[in-house]
Coordinates of C-alpha atoms in Angstrom, one line a residue:
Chain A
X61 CA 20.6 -136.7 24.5
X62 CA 21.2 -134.0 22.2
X63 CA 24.0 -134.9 19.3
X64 CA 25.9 -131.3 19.5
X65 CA 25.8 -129.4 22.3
X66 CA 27.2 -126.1 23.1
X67 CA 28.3 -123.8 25.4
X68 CA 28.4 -121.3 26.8
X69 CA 24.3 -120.8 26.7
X70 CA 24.6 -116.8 26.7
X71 CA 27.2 -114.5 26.8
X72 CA 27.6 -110.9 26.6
X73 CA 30.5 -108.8 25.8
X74 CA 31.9 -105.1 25.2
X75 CA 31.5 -104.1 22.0
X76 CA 35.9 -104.2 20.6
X77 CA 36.5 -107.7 22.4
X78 CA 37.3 -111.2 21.6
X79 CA 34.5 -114.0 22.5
X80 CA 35.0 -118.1 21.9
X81 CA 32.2 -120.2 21.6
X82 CA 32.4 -124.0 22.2
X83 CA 30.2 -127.4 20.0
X84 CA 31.3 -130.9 21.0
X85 CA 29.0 -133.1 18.7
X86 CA 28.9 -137.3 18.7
X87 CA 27.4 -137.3 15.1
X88 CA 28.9 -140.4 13.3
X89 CA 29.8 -140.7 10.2
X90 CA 31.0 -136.9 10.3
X91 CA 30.5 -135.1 7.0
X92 CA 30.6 -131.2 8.2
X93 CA 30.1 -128.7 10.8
X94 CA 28.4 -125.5 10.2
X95 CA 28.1 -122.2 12.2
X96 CA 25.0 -120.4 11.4
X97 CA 24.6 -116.7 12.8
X98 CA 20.5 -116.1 13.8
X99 CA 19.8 -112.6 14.1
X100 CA 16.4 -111.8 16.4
X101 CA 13.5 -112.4 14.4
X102 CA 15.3 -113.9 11.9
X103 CA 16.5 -117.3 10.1
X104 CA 19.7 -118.7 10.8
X105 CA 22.3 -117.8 8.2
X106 CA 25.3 -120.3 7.6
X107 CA 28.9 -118.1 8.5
X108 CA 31.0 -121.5 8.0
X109 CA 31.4 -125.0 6.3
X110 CA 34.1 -127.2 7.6
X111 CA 34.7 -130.7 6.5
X112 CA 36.7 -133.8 8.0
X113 CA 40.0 -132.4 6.3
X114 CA 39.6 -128.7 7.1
X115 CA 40.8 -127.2 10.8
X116 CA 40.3 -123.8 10.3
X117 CA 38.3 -121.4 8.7
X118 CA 37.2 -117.8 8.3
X119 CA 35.0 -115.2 7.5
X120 CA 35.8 -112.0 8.2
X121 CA 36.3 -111.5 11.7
X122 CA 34.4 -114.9 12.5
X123 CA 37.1 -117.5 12.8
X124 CA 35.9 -121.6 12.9
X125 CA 38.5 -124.2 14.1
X126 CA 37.5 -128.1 14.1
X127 CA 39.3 -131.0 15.4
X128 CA 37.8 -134.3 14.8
X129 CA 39.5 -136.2 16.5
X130 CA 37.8 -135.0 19.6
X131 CA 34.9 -133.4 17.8
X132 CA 34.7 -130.2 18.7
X133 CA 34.7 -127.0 17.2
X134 CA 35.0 -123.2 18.2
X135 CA 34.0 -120.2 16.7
X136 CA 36.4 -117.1 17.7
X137 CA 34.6 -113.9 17.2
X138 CA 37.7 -111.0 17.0
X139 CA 36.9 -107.5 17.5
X140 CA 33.4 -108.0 18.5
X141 CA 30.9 -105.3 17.2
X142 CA 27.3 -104.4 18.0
X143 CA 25.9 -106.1 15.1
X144 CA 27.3 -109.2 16.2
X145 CA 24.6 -110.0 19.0
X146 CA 22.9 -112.6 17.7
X147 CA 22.2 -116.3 18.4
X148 CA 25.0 -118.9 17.5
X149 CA 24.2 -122.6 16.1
X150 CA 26.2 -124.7 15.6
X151 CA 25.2 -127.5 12.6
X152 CA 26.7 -130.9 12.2
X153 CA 26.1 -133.2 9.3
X154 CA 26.4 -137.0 9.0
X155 CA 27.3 -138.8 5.5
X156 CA 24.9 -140.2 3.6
X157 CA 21.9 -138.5 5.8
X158 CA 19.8 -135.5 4.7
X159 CA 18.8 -134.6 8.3
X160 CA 20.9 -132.0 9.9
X161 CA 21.8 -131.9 13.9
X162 CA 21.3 -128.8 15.7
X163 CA 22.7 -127.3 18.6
X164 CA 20.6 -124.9 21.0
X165 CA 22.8 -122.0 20.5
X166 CA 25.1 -119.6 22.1
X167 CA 23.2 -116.1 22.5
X168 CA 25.7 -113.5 22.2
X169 CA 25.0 -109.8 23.4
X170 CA 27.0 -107.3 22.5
X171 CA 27.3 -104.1 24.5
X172 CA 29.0 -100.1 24.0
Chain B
X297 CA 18.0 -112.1 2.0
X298 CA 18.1 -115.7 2.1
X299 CA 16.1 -116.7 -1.3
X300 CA 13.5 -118.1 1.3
X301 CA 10.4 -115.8 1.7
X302 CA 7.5 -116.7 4.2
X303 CA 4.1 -115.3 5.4
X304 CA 3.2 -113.9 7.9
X305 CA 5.9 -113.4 9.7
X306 CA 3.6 -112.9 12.9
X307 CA 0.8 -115.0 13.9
X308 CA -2.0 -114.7 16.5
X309 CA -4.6 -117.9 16.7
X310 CA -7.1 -119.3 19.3
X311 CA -7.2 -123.1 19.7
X312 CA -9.9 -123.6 17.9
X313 CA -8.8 -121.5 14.5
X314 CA -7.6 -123.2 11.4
X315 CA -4.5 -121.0 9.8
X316 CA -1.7 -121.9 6.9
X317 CA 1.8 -120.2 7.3
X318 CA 3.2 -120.0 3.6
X319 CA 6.9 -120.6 2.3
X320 CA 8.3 -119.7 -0.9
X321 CA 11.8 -120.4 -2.2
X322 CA 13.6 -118.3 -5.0
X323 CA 16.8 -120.5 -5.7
X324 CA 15.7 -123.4 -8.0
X325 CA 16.1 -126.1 -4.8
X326 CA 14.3 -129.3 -5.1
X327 CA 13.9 -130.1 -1.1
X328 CA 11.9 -127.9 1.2
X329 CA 11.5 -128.2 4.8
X330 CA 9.6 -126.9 8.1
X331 CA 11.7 -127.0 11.7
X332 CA 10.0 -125.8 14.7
X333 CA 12.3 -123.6 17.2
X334 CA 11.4 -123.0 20.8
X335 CA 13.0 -121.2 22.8
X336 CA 16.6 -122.6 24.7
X337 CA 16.5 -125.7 22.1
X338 CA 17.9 -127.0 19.0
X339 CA 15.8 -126.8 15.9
X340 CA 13.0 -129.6 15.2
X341 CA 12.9 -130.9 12.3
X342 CA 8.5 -131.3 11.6
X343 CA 8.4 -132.2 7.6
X344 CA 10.9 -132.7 4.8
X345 CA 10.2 -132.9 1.4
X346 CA 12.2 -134.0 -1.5
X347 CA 10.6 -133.0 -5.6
X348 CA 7.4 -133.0 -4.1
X349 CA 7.1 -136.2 -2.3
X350 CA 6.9 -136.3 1.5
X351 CA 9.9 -138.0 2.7
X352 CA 9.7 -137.1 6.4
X353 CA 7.6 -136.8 8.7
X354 CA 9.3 -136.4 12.4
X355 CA 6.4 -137.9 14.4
X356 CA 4.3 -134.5 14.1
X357 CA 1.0 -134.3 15.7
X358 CA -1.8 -134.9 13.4
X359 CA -3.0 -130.8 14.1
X360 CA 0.2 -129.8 11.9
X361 CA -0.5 -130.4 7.7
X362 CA 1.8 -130.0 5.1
X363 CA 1.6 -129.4 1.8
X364 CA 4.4 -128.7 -1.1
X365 CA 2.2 -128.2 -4.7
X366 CA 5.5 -127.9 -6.4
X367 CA 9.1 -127.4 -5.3
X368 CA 9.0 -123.5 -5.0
X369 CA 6.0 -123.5 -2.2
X370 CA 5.4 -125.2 0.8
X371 CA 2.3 -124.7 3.3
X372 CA 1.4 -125.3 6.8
X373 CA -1.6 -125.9 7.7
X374 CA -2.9 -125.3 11.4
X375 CA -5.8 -126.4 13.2
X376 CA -6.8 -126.9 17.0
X377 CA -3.3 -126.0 18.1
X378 CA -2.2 -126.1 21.7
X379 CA -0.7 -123.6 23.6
X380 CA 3.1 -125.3 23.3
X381 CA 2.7 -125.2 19.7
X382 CA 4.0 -121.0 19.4
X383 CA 7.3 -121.1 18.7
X384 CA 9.2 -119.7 15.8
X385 CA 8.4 -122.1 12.7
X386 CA 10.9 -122.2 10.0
X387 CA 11.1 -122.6 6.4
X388 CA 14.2 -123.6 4.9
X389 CA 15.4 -125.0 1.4
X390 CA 17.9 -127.1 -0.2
X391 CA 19.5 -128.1 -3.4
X392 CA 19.0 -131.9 -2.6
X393 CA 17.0 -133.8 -0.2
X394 CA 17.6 -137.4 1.2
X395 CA 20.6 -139.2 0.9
X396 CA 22.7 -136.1 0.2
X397 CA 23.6 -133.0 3.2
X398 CA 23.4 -129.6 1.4
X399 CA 23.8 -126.3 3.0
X400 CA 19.8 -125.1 4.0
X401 CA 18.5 -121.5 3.2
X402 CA 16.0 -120.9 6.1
X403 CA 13.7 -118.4 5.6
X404 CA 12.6 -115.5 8.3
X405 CA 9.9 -117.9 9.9
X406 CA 6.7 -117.2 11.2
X407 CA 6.5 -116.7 15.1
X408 CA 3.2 -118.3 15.9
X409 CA 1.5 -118.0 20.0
X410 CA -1.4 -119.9 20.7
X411 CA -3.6 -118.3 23.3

């Protein structure tokens, strides 16, 4: 079973809204959570870092929370544009370990 | 751009073709790596290298070769590849390898089909 897994699989939205994407992870020791944005035909490029200590974070209109506790994060897209369809991956990190855990990713399409 | 260049970016191949996809990282990183991404699932991670040494290697079928000649290049080299072998293969670099977790650069990757 897959370490982080997300949800929803796909979504699509008008271009102006709001959109929430969900990662509940089991990875143990936690070190941090990343959100990477993919565009199509492209490498994933990391939006956010959030450690143990941090609940939220942004950038720009991209909004992270995290709550350990119950290990799970969000990323809150405001004001949703058409350059915002992309995929969505969410990254967790153990301590002490190189490797990274992935999740599959929340494709989000953006439409006018 | 990422720092993180790699070639092609498309590639065609019969089963019975030898090819190499090429990375090439700008940002002074000592660890490279090569994921594999199919469609609907999380990244794979295929090969990890840390200054050069091989310090992974993911249970990846013998058909898939690496090889980093120093810590700005990494190749992968093909041969007799299957049909479930075309994905999207990814190149991505780091400041540190094992034993630390820093933030990977991917590169573009190289979207391989196999007919």
């Amino acid at each position: 079973k897959n370490q982080v897994e997300q949800s929803p699989q796909s979504l699509i939205i008008l271009e102006g809204k709001n959109c929430t994407l969900q990662c509940n992870y089991t990875v143990s020791p936690f070190s941090n959570l990343r959100w990477y944005k993919q565009d199509t035909g492209r490498g994933p490029v990391s939006l956010t870092i959030m450690t143990f200590s941090e609940n939220t974070k942004s950038n720009g209109r991209y909004t992270a929370t995290l709550d350990a506790d119950t290990k799970q994060s969000s990323l809150h897209i405001t004001a949703s544009q058409l350059s915002d369809s992309a995929s969505y991956i969410c990254v967790v990190s153990s301590q002490y370990d190189y490797k990274l855990s992935f999740g599959a990713g929340t494709t989000v399409t953006v439409r006018a | 751009e990422t720092g993180v260049t790699q070639t092609p970016r498309h590639l065609v191949m019969g089963m019975t073709n030898k090819k190499s996809l090429k990375c090439e990282q700008h940002l002074g990183h000592n660890a490279m790596y090569w994921y594999k991404q199919s469609a609907k699932k999380p990244l794979e991670l295929m090969f990890v290298y840390s200054l050069e040494e091989r310090v992974e290697n993911n249970s990846v079928p013998s058909r898939f070769s690496p090889e980093c000649p120093n810590s700005s290049h990494l190749f992968l080299h093909l041969h007799t590849l299957q049909p479930e072998d075309s994905a999207l293969y990814l190149c991505a670099s780091s400041q540190g390898g094992s034993g630390r977790s820093y933030e990977q650069f991917f590169g573009p990757g190289t979207r391989l089909t196999v007919l």
